[in-house]
PDB file of C-alpha atoms in Angstrom:
ATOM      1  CA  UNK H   1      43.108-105.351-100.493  1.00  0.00           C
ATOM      2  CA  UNK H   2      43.017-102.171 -98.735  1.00  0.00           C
ATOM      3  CA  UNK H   3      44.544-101.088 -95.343  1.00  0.00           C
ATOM      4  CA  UNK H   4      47.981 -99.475 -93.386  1.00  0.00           C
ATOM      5  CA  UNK H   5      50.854-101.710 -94.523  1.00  0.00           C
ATOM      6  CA  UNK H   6      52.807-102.231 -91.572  1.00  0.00           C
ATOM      7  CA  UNK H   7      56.270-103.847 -91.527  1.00  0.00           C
ATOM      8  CA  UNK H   8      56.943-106.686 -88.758  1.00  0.00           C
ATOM      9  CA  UNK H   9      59.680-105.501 -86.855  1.00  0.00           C
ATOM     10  CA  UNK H  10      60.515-109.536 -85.291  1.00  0.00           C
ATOM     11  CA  UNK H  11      59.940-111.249 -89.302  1.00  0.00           C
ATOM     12  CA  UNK H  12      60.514-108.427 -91.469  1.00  0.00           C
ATOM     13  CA  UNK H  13      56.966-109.548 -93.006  1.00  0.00           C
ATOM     14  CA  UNK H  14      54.922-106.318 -94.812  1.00  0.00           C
ATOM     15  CA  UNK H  15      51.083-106.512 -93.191  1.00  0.00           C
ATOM     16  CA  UNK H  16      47.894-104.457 -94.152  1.00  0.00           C
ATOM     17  CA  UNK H  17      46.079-103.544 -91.409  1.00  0.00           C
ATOM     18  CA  UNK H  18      42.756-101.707 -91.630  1.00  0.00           C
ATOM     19  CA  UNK H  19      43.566 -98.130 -90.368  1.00  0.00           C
ATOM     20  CA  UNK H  20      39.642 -98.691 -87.633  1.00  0.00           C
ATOM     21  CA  UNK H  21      41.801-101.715 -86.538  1.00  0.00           C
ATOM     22  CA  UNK H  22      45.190-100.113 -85.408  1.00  0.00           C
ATOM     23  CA  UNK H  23      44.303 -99.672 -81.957  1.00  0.00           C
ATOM     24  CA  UNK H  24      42.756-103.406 -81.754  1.00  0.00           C
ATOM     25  CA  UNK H  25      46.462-104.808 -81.099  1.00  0.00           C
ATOM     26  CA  UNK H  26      46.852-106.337 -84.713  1.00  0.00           C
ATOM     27  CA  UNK H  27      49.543-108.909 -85.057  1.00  0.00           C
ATOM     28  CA  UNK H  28      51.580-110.297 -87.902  1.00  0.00           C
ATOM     29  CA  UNK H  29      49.999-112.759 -90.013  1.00  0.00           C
ATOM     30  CA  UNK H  30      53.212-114.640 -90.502  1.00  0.00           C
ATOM     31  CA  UNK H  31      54.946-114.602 -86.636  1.00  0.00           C
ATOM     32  CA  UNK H  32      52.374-113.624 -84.903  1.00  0.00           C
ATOM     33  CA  UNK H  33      54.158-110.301 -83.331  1.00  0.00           C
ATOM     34  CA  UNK H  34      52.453-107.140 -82.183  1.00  0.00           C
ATOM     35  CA  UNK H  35      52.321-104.320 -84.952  1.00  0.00           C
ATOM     36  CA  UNK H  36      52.082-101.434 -83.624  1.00  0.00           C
ATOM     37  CA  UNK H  37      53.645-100.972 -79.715  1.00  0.00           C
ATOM     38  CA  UNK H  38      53.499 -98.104 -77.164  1.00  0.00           C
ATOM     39  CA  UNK H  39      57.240 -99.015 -76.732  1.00  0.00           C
ATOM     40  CA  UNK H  40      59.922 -97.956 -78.555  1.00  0.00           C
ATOM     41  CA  UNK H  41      61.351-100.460 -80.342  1.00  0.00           C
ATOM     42  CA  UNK H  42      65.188-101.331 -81.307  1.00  0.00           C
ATOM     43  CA  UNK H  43      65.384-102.414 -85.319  1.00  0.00           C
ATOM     44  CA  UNK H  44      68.204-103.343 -87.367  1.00  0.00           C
ATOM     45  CA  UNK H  45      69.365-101.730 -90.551  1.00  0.00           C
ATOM     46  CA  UNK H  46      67.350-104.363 -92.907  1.00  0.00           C
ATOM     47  CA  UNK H  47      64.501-104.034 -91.464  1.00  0.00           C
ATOM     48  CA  UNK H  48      64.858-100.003 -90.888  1.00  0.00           C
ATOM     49  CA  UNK H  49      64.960 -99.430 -94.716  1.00  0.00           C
ATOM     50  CA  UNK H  50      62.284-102.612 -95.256  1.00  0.00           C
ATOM     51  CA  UNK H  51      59.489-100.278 -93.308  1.00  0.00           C
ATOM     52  CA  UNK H  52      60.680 -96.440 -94.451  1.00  0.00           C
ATOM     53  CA  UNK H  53      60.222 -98.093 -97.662  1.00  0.00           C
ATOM     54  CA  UNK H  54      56.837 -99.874 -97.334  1.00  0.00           C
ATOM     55  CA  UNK H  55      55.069 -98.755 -94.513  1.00  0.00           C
ATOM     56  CA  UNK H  56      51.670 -96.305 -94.040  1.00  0.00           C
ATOM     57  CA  UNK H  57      52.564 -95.549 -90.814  1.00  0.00           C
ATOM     58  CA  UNK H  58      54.411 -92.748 -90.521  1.00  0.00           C
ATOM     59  CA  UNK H  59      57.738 -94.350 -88.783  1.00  0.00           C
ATOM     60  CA  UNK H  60      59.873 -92.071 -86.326  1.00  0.00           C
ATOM     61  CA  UNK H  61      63.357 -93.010 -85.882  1.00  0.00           C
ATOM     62  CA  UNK H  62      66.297 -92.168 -83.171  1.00  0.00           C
ATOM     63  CA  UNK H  63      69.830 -93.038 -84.499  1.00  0.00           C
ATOM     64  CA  UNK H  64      71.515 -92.916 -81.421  1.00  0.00           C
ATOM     65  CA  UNK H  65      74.363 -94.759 -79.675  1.00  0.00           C
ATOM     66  CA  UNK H  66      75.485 -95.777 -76.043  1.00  0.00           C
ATOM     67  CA  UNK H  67      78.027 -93.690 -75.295  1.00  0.00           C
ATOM     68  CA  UNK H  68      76.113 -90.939 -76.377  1.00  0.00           C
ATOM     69  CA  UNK H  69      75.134 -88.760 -73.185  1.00  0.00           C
ATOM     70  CA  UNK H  70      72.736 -86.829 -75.202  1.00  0.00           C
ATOM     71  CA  UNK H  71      70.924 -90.143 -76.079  1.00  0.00           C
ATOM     72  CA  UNK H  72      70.916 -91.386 -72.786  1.00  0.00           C
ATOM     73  CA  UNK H  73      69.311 -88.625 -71.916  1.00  0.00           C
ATOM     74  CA  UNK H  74      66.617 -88.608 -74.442  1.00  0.00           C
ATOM     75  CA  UNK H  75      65.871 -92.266 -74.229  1.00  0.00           C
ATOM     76  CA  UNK H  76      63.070 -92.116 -71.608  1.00  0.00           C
ATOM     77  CA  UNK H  77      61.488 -88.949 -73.413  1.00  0.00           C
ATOM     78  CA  UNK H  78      61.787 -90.962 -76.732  1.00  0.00           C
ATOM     79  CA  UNK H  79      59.844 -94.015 -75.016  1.00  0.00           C
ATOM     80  CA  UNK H  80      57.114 -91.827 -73.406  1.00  0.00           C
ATOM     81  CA  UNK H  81      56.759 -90.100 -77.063  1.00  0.00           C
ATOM     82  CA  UNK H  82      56.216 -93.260 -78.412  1.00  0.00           C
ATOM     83  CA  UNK H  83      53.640 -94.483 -75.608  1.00  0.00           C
ATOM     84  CA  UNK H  84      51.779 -91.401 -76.800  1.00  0.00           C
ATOM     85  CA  UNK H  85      51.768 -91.816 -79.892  1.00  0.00           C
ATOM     86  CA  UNK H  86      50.917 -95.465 -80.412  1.00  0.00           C
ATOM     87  CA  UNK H  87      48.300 -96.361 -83.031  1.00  0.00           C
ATOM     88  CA  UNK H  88      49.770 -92.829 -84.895  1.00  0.00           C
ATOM     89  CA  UNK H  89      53.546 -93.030 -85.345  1.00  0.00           C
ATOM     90  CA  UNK H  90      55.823 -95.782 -84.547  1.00  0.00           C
ATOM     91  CA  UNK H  91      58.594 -94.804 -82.825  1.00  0.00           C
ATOM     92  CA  UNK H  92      61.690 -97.267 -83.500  1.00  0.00           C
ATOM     93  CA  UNK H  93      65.839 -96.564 -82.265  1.00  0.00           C
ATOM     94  CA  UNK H  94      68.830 -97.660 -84.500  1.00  0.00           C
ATOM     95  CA  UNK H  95      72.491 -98.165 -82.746  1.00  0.00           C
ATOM     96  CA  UNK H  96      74.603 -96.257 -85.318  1.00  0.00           C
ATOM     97  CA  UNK H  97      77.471 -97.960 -83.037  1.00  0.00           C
ATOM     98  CA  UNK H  98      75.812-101.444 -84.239  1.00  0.00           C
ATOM     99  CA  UNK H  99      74.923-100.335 -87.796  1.00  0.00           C
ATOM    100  CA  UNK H 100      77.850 -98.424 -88.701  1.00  0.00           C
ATOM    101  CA  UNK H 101      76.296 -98.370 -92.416  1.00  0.00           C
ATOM    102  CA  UNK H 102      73.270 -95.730 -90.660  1.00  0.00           C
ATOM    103  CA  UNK H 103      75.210 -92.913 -90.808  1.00  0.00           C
ATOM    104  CA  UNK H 104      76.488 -93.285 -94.271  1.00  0.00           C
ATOM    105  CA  UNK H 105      72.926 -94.285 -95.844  1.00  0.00           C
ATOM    106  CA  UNK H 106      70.542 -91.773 -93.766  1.00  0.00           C
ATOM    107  CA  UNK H 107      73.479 -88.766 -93.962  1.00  0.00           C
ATOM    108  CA  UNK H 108      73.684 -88.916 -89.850  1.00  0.00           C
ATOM    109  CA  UNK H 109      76.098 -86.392 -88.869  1.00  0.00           C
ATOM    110  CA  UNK H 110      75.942 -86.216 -85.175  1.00  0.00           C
ATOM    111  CA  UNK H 111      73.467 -87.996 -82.932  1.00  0.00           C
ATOM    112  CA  UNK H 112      71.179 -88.277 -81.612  1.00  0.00           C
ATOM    113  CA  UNK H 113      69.462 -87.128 -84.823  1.00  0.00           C
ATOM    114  CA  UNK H 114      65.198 -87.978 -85.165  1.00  0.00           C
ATOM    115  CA  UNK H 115      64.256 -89.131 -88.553  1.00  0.00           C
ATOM    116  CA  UNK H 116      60.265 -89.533 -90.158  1.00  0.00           C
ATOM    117  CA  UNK H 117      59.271 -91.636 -92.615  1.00  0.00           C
ATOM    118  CA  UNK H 118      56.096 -91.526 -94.451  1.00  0.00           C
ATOM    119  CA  UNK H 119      55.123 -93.127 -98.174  1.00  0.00           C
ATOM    120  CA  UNK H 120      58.386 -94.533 -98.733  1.00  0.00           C
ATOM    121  CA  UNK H 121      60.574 -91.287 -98.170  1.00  0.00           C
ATOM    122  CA  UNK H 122      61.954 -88.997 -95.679  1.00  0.00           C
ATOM    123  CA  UNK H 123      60.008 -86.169 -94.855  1.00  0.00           C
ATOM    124  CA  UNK H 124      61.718 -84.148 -92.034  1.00  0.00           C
ATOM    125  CA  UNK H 125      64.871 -84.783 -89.651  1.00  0.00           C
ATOM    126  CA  UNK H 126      66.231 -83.100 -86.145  1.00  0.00           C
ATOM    127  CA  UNK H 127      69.427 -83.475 -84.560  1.00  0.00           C
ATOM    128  CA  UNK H 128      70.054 -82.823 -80.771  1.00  0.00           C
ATOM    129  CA  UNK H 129      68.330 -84.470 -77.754  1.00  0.00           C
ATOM    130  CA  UNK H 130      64.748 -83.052 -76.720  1.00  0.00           C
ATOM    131  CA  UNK H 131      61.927 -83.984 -74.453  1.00  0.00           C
ATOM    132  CA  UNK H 132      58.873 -86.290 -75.218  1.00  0.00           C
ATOM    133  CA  UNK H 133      56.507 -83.245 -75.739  1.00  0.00           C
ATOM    134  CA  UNK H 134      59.026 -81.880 -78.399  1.00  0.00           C
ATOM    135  CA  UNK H 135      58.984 -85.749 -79.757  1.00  0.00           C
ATOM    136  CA  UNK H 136      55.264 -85.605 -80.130  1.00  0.00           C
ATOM    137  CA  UNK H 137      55.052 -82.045 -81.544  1.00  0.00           C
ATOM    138  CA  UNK H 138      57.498 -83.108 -84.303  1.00  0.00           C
ATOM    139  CA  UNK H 139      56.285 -86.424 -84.717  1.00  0.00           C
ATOM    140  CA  UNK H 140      52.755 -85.031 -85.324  1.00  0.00           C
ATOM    141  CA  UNK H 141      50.988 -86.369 -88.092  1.00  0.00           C
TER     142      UNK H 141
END
């Protein structure tokens, strides 16, 4: 079978989705959830390494945390990155103050700190808070 596999951020199920088809809205063939969102999403840690793992997609993510003011700052840029870059990138946020195990897995030394994922690895990280246009430019495939 050939096609994107893209990880289901609500069941954690891994979907192939034919690349013509990513701006159709696919949805999970096991919950039903969108795939791939304009929004950036919040994920936990399990299903954070399920999708750098498995997916196609390249996967963005902000570690980040609430008291952060640098992260407060960058969340709306973040969120109009990931509007932008919908059916290219998807752009997800982890709460290193909620998944304390983040930092010690991905290396995260200071936050916020921008991650991508592609084929199962990490390809290229940046710390510090920057604006959506910055976002996209790094995000680029």
């Amino acid at each position: 079978m050939s096609g994107l596999k893209i990880t289901c951020f609500d069941c954690g199920q891994v979907n192939r989705v034919p690349a013509d088809k990513l701006d159709a809205a696919p949805k999970c063939a096991s919950c039903g959830a969108h795939l791939v969102s304009d929004k950036a999403i919040e994920i936990d840690m399990r299903t954070l390494e399920k999708a750098a793992r498995n997916d196609d997609l390249p996967l963005v993510v902000d570690f980040w945390a609430p008291w952060c003011g640098p992260c407060r700052m960058m969340a709306p840029e973040f969120s109009k990155a990931a509007s932008a870059l919908s059916g290219k990138a998807r752009l997800v946020k982890v709460n290193t103050e909620a998944e304390p195990r983040a930092g010690q897995i991905y290396g995260i030394r200071g936050i916020p700190t921008m991650v991508k994922f592609k084929g199962g690895r990490e390809v290229k990280r940046q710390s510090g808070a920057v604006g959506a246009a910055a976002i996209m430019a790094w995000a680029q495939v």
